[in-house]
Amino acid sequence: GDGKPCPIVDDTDADDDLQAFSRVTDVDSLCQPGNVHEVLVDKLAQSALGLQIIKSSPEITGIVIGIDTYGPLRGLAVKKGDRLITLCGIPVLTDTALMDEALMIAWNNKSVCAEFQRPVHFPATIIRTYGKQLGISLSECSEDNLLLVTDVEEGALGSKASIRSSDCIVVVNDVKDNVNAMLEQIRSADILKLLVARYPPSSQDPDIQY
């Protein structure tokens, strides 16, 4: 958890001027937090989808951290923080080789089907008194702009705030998109106001203890 570079898939291509469409007809209902929704894209063959996706530990693999403003997904039911579940019918979360295979198929095809899950976001406030520890283990990567909760001590402050293993902390005291600044707040602030994103749980890899 020393800010090591994390593998990120970046298939963006700023030179592509592509048209795309989504067959999602009821975006508001299908894209509710926790739901998985399908997006169908028409594009040029041998062209990028324009996604930056985390490809590291299983808990956060597939999370979208960037979308090409001028790529084929512009205007569709995909946004930063969604998680890619399947691509071209291939589940991509459990095996990096499958992720690579799916991205290659998507690159070559004119019509691409993808499934995304929108996370559940919830606020959590922690008041640290008498030097109490938060009781959570965090894994951080400066390129991901989020803090992965890898373990929570039962009965500790983090547990009492309903934080669970595999949650992602995305905002700390109004600080976001800056992992080092977020960590500094966690280390030093007596009152922590967090925004937490919850994805389906996966394997655990405790890293940093606070």
GROMACS .gro file of C-alpha atoms in nm:
model
  210
    1GLY     CA    1   0.000   0.000   0.000
    2ASP     CA    2   0.279   0.246  -0.086
    3GLY     CA    3   0.112   0.395  -0.389
    4LYS     CA    4   0.249   0.124  -0.617
    5PRO     CA    5   0.143   0.151  -0.981
    6CYS     CA    6  -0.169  -0.057  -1.042
    7PRO     CA    7  -0.245  -0.224  -1.374
    8ILE     CA    8  -0.502  -0.019  -1.563
    9VAL     CA    9  -0.654  -0.105  -1.898
   10ASP     CA   10  -0.662   0.203  -2.119
   11ASP     CA   11  -0.814   0.137  -2.461
   12THR     CA   12  -0.892   0.504  -2.529
   13ASP     CA   13  -0.807   0.650  -2.865
   14ALA     CA   14  -0.851   1.026  -2.884
   15ASP     CA   15  -0.835   1.023  -3.265
   16ASP     CA   16  -1.148   0.809  -3.303
   17ASP     CA   17  -1.456   0.999  -3.412
   18LEU     CA   18  -1.716   0.728  -3.368
   19GLN     CA   19  -2.091   0.707  -3.337
   20ALA     CA   20  -2.255   0.473  -3.088
   21PHE     CA   21  -2.592   0.399  -2.946
   22SER     CA   22  -2.738   0.222  -2.646
   23ARG     CA   23  -3.047   0.004  -2.648
   24VAL     CA   24  -3.109   0.080  -2.282
   25THR     CA   25  -3.461   0.220  -2.297
   26ASP     CA   26  -3.521   0.302  -1.931
   27VAL     CA   27  -3.189   0.429  -1.800
   28ASP     CA   28  -3.327   0.561  -1.471
   29SER     CA   29  -3.461   0.222  -1.361
   30LEU     CA   30  -3.195  -0.003  -1.512
   31CYS     CA   31  -2.905   0.201  -1.376
   32GLN     CA   32  -3.020   0.209  -1.016
   33PRO     CA   33  -2.741   0.143  -0.761
   34GLY     CA   34  -2.651  -0.224  -0.745
   35ASN     CA   35  -2.825  -0.311  -1.072
   36VAL     CA   36  -2.646  -0.458  -1.373
   37HIS     CA   37  -2.743  -0.296  -1.702
   38GLU     CA   38  -2.657  -0.377  -2.061
   39VAL     CA   39  -2.508  -0.132  -2.308
   40LEU     CA   40  -2.490  -0.206  -2.681
   41VAL     CA   41  -2.242  -0.004  -2.884
   42ASP     CA   42  -2.200   0.031  -3.260
   43LYS     CA   43  -1.856   0.153  -3.363
   44LEU     CA   44  -1.588   0.112  -3.625
   45ALA     CA   45  -1.405  -0.220  -3.638
   46GLN     CA   46  -1.055  -0.214  -3.487
   47SER     CA   47  -1.128   0.085  -3.270
   48ALA     CA   48  -1.129   0.148  -2.895
   49LEU     CA   49  -1.425   0.172  -2.661
   50GLY     CA   50  -1.255   0.461  -2.485
   51LEU     CA   51  -1.250   0.315  -2.134
   52GLN     CA   52  -0.993   0.326  -1.856
   53ILE     CA   53  -1.055   0.027  -1.629
   54ILE     CA   54  -0.880  -0.092  -1.314
   55LYS     CA   55  -0.719  -0.430  -1.367
   56SER     CA   56  -0.550  -0.522  -1.042
   57SER     CA   57  -0.694  -0.691  -0.733
   58PRO     CA   58  -1.021  -0.885  -0.773
   59GLU     CA   59  -1.212  -0.650  -0.542
   60ILE     CA   60  -1.177  -0.354  -0.779
   61THR     CA   61  -1.101  -0.507  -1.118
   62GLY     CA   62  -1.337  -0.369  -1.381
   63ILE     CA   63  -1.412  -0.036  -1.212
   64VAL     CA   64  -1.425   0.244  -1.468
   65ILE     CA   65  -1.194   0.533  -1.379
   66GLY     CA   66  -1.207   0.719  -1.709
   67ILE     CA   67  -1.418   0.751  -2.024
   68ASP     CA   68  -1.300   0.914  -2.347
   69THR     CA   69  -1.510   1.228  -2.391
   70TYR     CA   70  -1.518   1.181  -2.769
   71GLY     CA   71  -1.531   0.799  -2.774
   72PRO     CA   72  -1.819   0.571  -2.869
   73LEU     CA   73  -1.952   0.551  -2.512
   74ARG     CA   74  -2.021   0.922  -2.487
   75GLY     CA   75  -2.379   0.989  -2.391
   76LEU     CA   76  -2.448   0.627  -2.299
   77ALA     CA   77  -2.547   0.468  -1.968
   78VAL     CA   78  -2.187   0.435  -1.844
   79LYS     CA   79  -2.008   0.665  -1.602
   80LYS     CA   80  -1.698   0.679  -1.388
   81GLY     CA   81  -1.728   0.439  -1.095
   82ASP     CA   82  -1.942   0.183  -1.279
   83ARG     CA   83  -1.797  -0.166  -1.291
   84LEU     CA   84  -1.756  -0.366  -1.610
   85ILE     CA   85  -1.902  -0.713  -1.545
   86THR     CA   86  -1.905  -0.874  -1.889
   87LEU     CA   87  -1.776  -0.770  -2.231
   88CYS     CA   88  -1.879  -0.946  -2.551
   89GLY     CA   89  -2.043  -1.213  -2.336
   90ILE     CA   90  -1.720  -1.284  -2.146
   91PRO     CA   91  -1.710  -1.239  -1.765
   92VAL     CA   92  -1.406  -1.021  -1.698
   93LEU     CA   93  -1.373  -0.993  -1.320
   94THR     CA   94  -1.206  -1.318  -1.222
   95ASP     CA   95  -0.934  -1.367  -1.481
   96THR     CA   96  -0.708  -1.104  -1.637
   97ALA     CA   97  -0.659  -1.327  -1.942
   98LEU     CA   98  -1.035  -1.320  -2.002
   99MET     CA   99  -1.032  -0.942  -1.966
  100ASP     CA  100  -0.760  -0.919  -2.231
  101GLU     CA  101  -0.947  -1.158  -2.459
  102ALA     CA  102  -1.271  -0.962  -2.425
  103LEU     CA  103  -1.099  -0.630  -2.495
  104MET     CA  104  -0.939  -0.773  -2.809
  105ILE     CA  105  -1.275  -0.901  -2.934
  106ALA     CA  106  -1.432  -0.564  -2.858
  107TRP     CA  107  -1.153  -0.388  -3.047
  108ASN     CA  108  -1.212  -0.594  -3.358
  109ASN     CA  109  -1.592  -0.592  -3.359
  110LYS     CA  110  -1.829  -0.328  -3.493
  111SER     CA  111  -2.104  -0.418  -3.246
  112VAL     CA  112  -2.013  -0.462  -2.880
  113CYS     CA  113  -2.228  -0.567  -2.584
  114ALA     CA  114  -2.117  -0.484  -2.231
  115GLU     CA  115  -2.273  -0.515  -1.886
  116PHE     CA  116  -2.197  -0.263  -1.613
  117GLN     CA  117  -2.292  -0.247  -1.248
  118ARG     CA  118  -2.354   0.086  -1.077
  119PRO     CA  119  -2.223   0.088  -0.717
  120VAL     CA  120  -2.427   0.167  -0.409
  121HIS     CA  121  -2.297   0.492  -0.256
  122PHE     CA  122  -2.357   0.581   0.108
  123PRO     CA  123  -2.218   0.838   0.352
  124ALA     CA  124  -2.036   0.731   0.669
  125THR     CA  125  -1.926   0.956   0.954
  126ILE     CA  126  -1.660   0.848   1.203
  127ILE     CA  127  -1.570   1.050   1.514
  128ARG     CA  128  -1.236   0.942   1.652
  129THR     CA  129  -1.211   0.999   2.029
  130TYR     CA  130  -0.944   0.920   2.286
  131GLY     CA  131  -0.700   0.810   2.015
  132LYS     CA  132  -0.912   0.515   1.908
  133GLN     CA  133  -0.807   0.337   1.589
  134LEU     CA  134  -1.047   0.308   1.296
  135GLY     CA  135  -1.000  -0.067   1.282
  136ILE     CA  136  -0.991  -0.084   0.903
  137SER     CA  137  -0.722  -0.205   0.665
  138LEU     CA  138  -0.683  -0.012   0.340
  139SER     CA  139  -0.509  -0.078   0.011
  140GLU     CA  140  -0.433   0.230  -0.197
  141CYS     CA  141  -0.308   0.304  -0.545
  142SER     CA  142  -0.244   0.658  -0.663
  143GLU     CA  143  -0.367   0.580  -1.014
  144ASP     CA  144  -0.704   0.444  -0.900
  145ASN     CA  145  -0.818   0.747  -0.694
  146LEU     CA  146  -0.992   0.525  -0.440
  147LEU     CA  147  -0.913   0.343  -0.116
  148LEU     CA  148  -1.005  -0.026  -0.100
  149VAL     CA  149  -1.116  -0.156   0.241
  150THR     CA  150  -0.953  -0.496   0.276
  151ASP     CA  151  -1.045  -0.578   0.636
  152VAL     CA  152  -1.263  -0.437   0.915
  153GLU     CA  153  -1.211  -0.513   1.285
  154GLU     CA  154  -1.536  -0.621   1.445
  155GLY     CA  155  -1.668  -0.366   1.695
  156ALA     CA  156  -1.419  -0.095   1.591
  157LEU     CA  157  -1.512   0.253   1.467
  158GLY     CA  158  -1.515   0.149   1.102
  159SER     CA  159  -1.744  -0.144   1.172
  160LYS     CA  160  -1.983   0.076   1.370
  161ALA     CA  161  -2.002   0.308   1.067
  162SER     CA  162  -2.125   0.010   0.859
  163ILE     CA  163  -1.806  -0.012   0.653
  164ARG     CA  164  -1.735  -0.361   0.519
  165SER     CA  165  -1.447  -0.540   0.358
  166SER     CA  166  -1.433  -0.475  -0.021
  167ASP     CA  167  -1.598  -0.132   0.014
  168CYS     CA  168  -1.425   0.153  -0.169
  169ILE     CA  169  -1.377   0.491  -0.003
  170VAL     CA  170  -1.401   0.755  -0.276
  171VAL     CA  171  -1.431   1.080  -0.076
  172VAL     CA  172  -1.281   1.179   0.261
  173ASN     CA  173  -1.385   1.515   0.410
  174ASP     CA  174  -1.467   1.652   0.063
  175VAL     CA  175  -1.128   1.535  -0.069
  176LYS     CA  176  -1.148   1.308  -0.375
  177ASP     CA  177  -0.939   1.198  -0.673
  178ASN     CA  178  -0.622   1.232  -0.462
  179VAL     CA  179  -0.530   0.921  -0.269
  180ASN     CA  180  -0.244   1.078  -0.073
  181ALA     CA  181  -0.462   1.368   0.045
  182MET     CA  182  -0.741   1.127   0.137
  183LEU     CA  183  -0.499   0.916   0.341
  184GLU     CA  184  -0.368   1.226   0.519
  185GLN     CA  185  -0.723   1.309   0.625
  186ILE     CA  186  -0.774   0.954   0.753
  187ARG     CA  187  -0.450   0.967   0.949
  188SER     CA  188  -0.500   1.307   1.108
  189ALA     CA  189  -0.865   1.417   1.121
  190ASP     CA  190  -1.073   1.352   1.431
  191ILE     CA  191  -1.397   1.366   1.231
  192LEU     CA  192  -1.415   1.173   0.904
  193LYS     CA  193  -1.701   1.224   0.661
  194LEU     CA  194  -1.672   0.952   0.400
  195LEU     CA  195  -1.847   0.860   0.079
  196VAL     CA  196  -1.830   0.485   0.031
  197ALA     CA  197  -1.895   0.284  -0.286
  198ARG     CA  198  -2.004  -0.076  -0.234
  199TYR     CA  199  -1.942  -0.347  -0.494
  200PRO     CA  200  -1.998  -0.722  -0.470
  201PRO     CA  201  -1.747  -0.870  -0.222
  202SER     CA  202  -1.452  -1.067  -0.346
  203SER     CA  203  -1.121  -1.193  -0.206
  204GLN     CA  204  -0.940  -0.995   0.063
  205ASP     CA  205  -0.581  -0.877   0.075
  206PRO     CA  206  -0.515  -0.670   0.389
  207ASP     CA  207  -0.252  -0.409   0.326
  208ILE     CA  208  -0.251  -0.092   0.537
  209GLN     CA  209  -0.371  -0.083   0.898
  210TYR     CA  210  -0.495   0.233   1.069
   0.00000   0.00000   0.00000
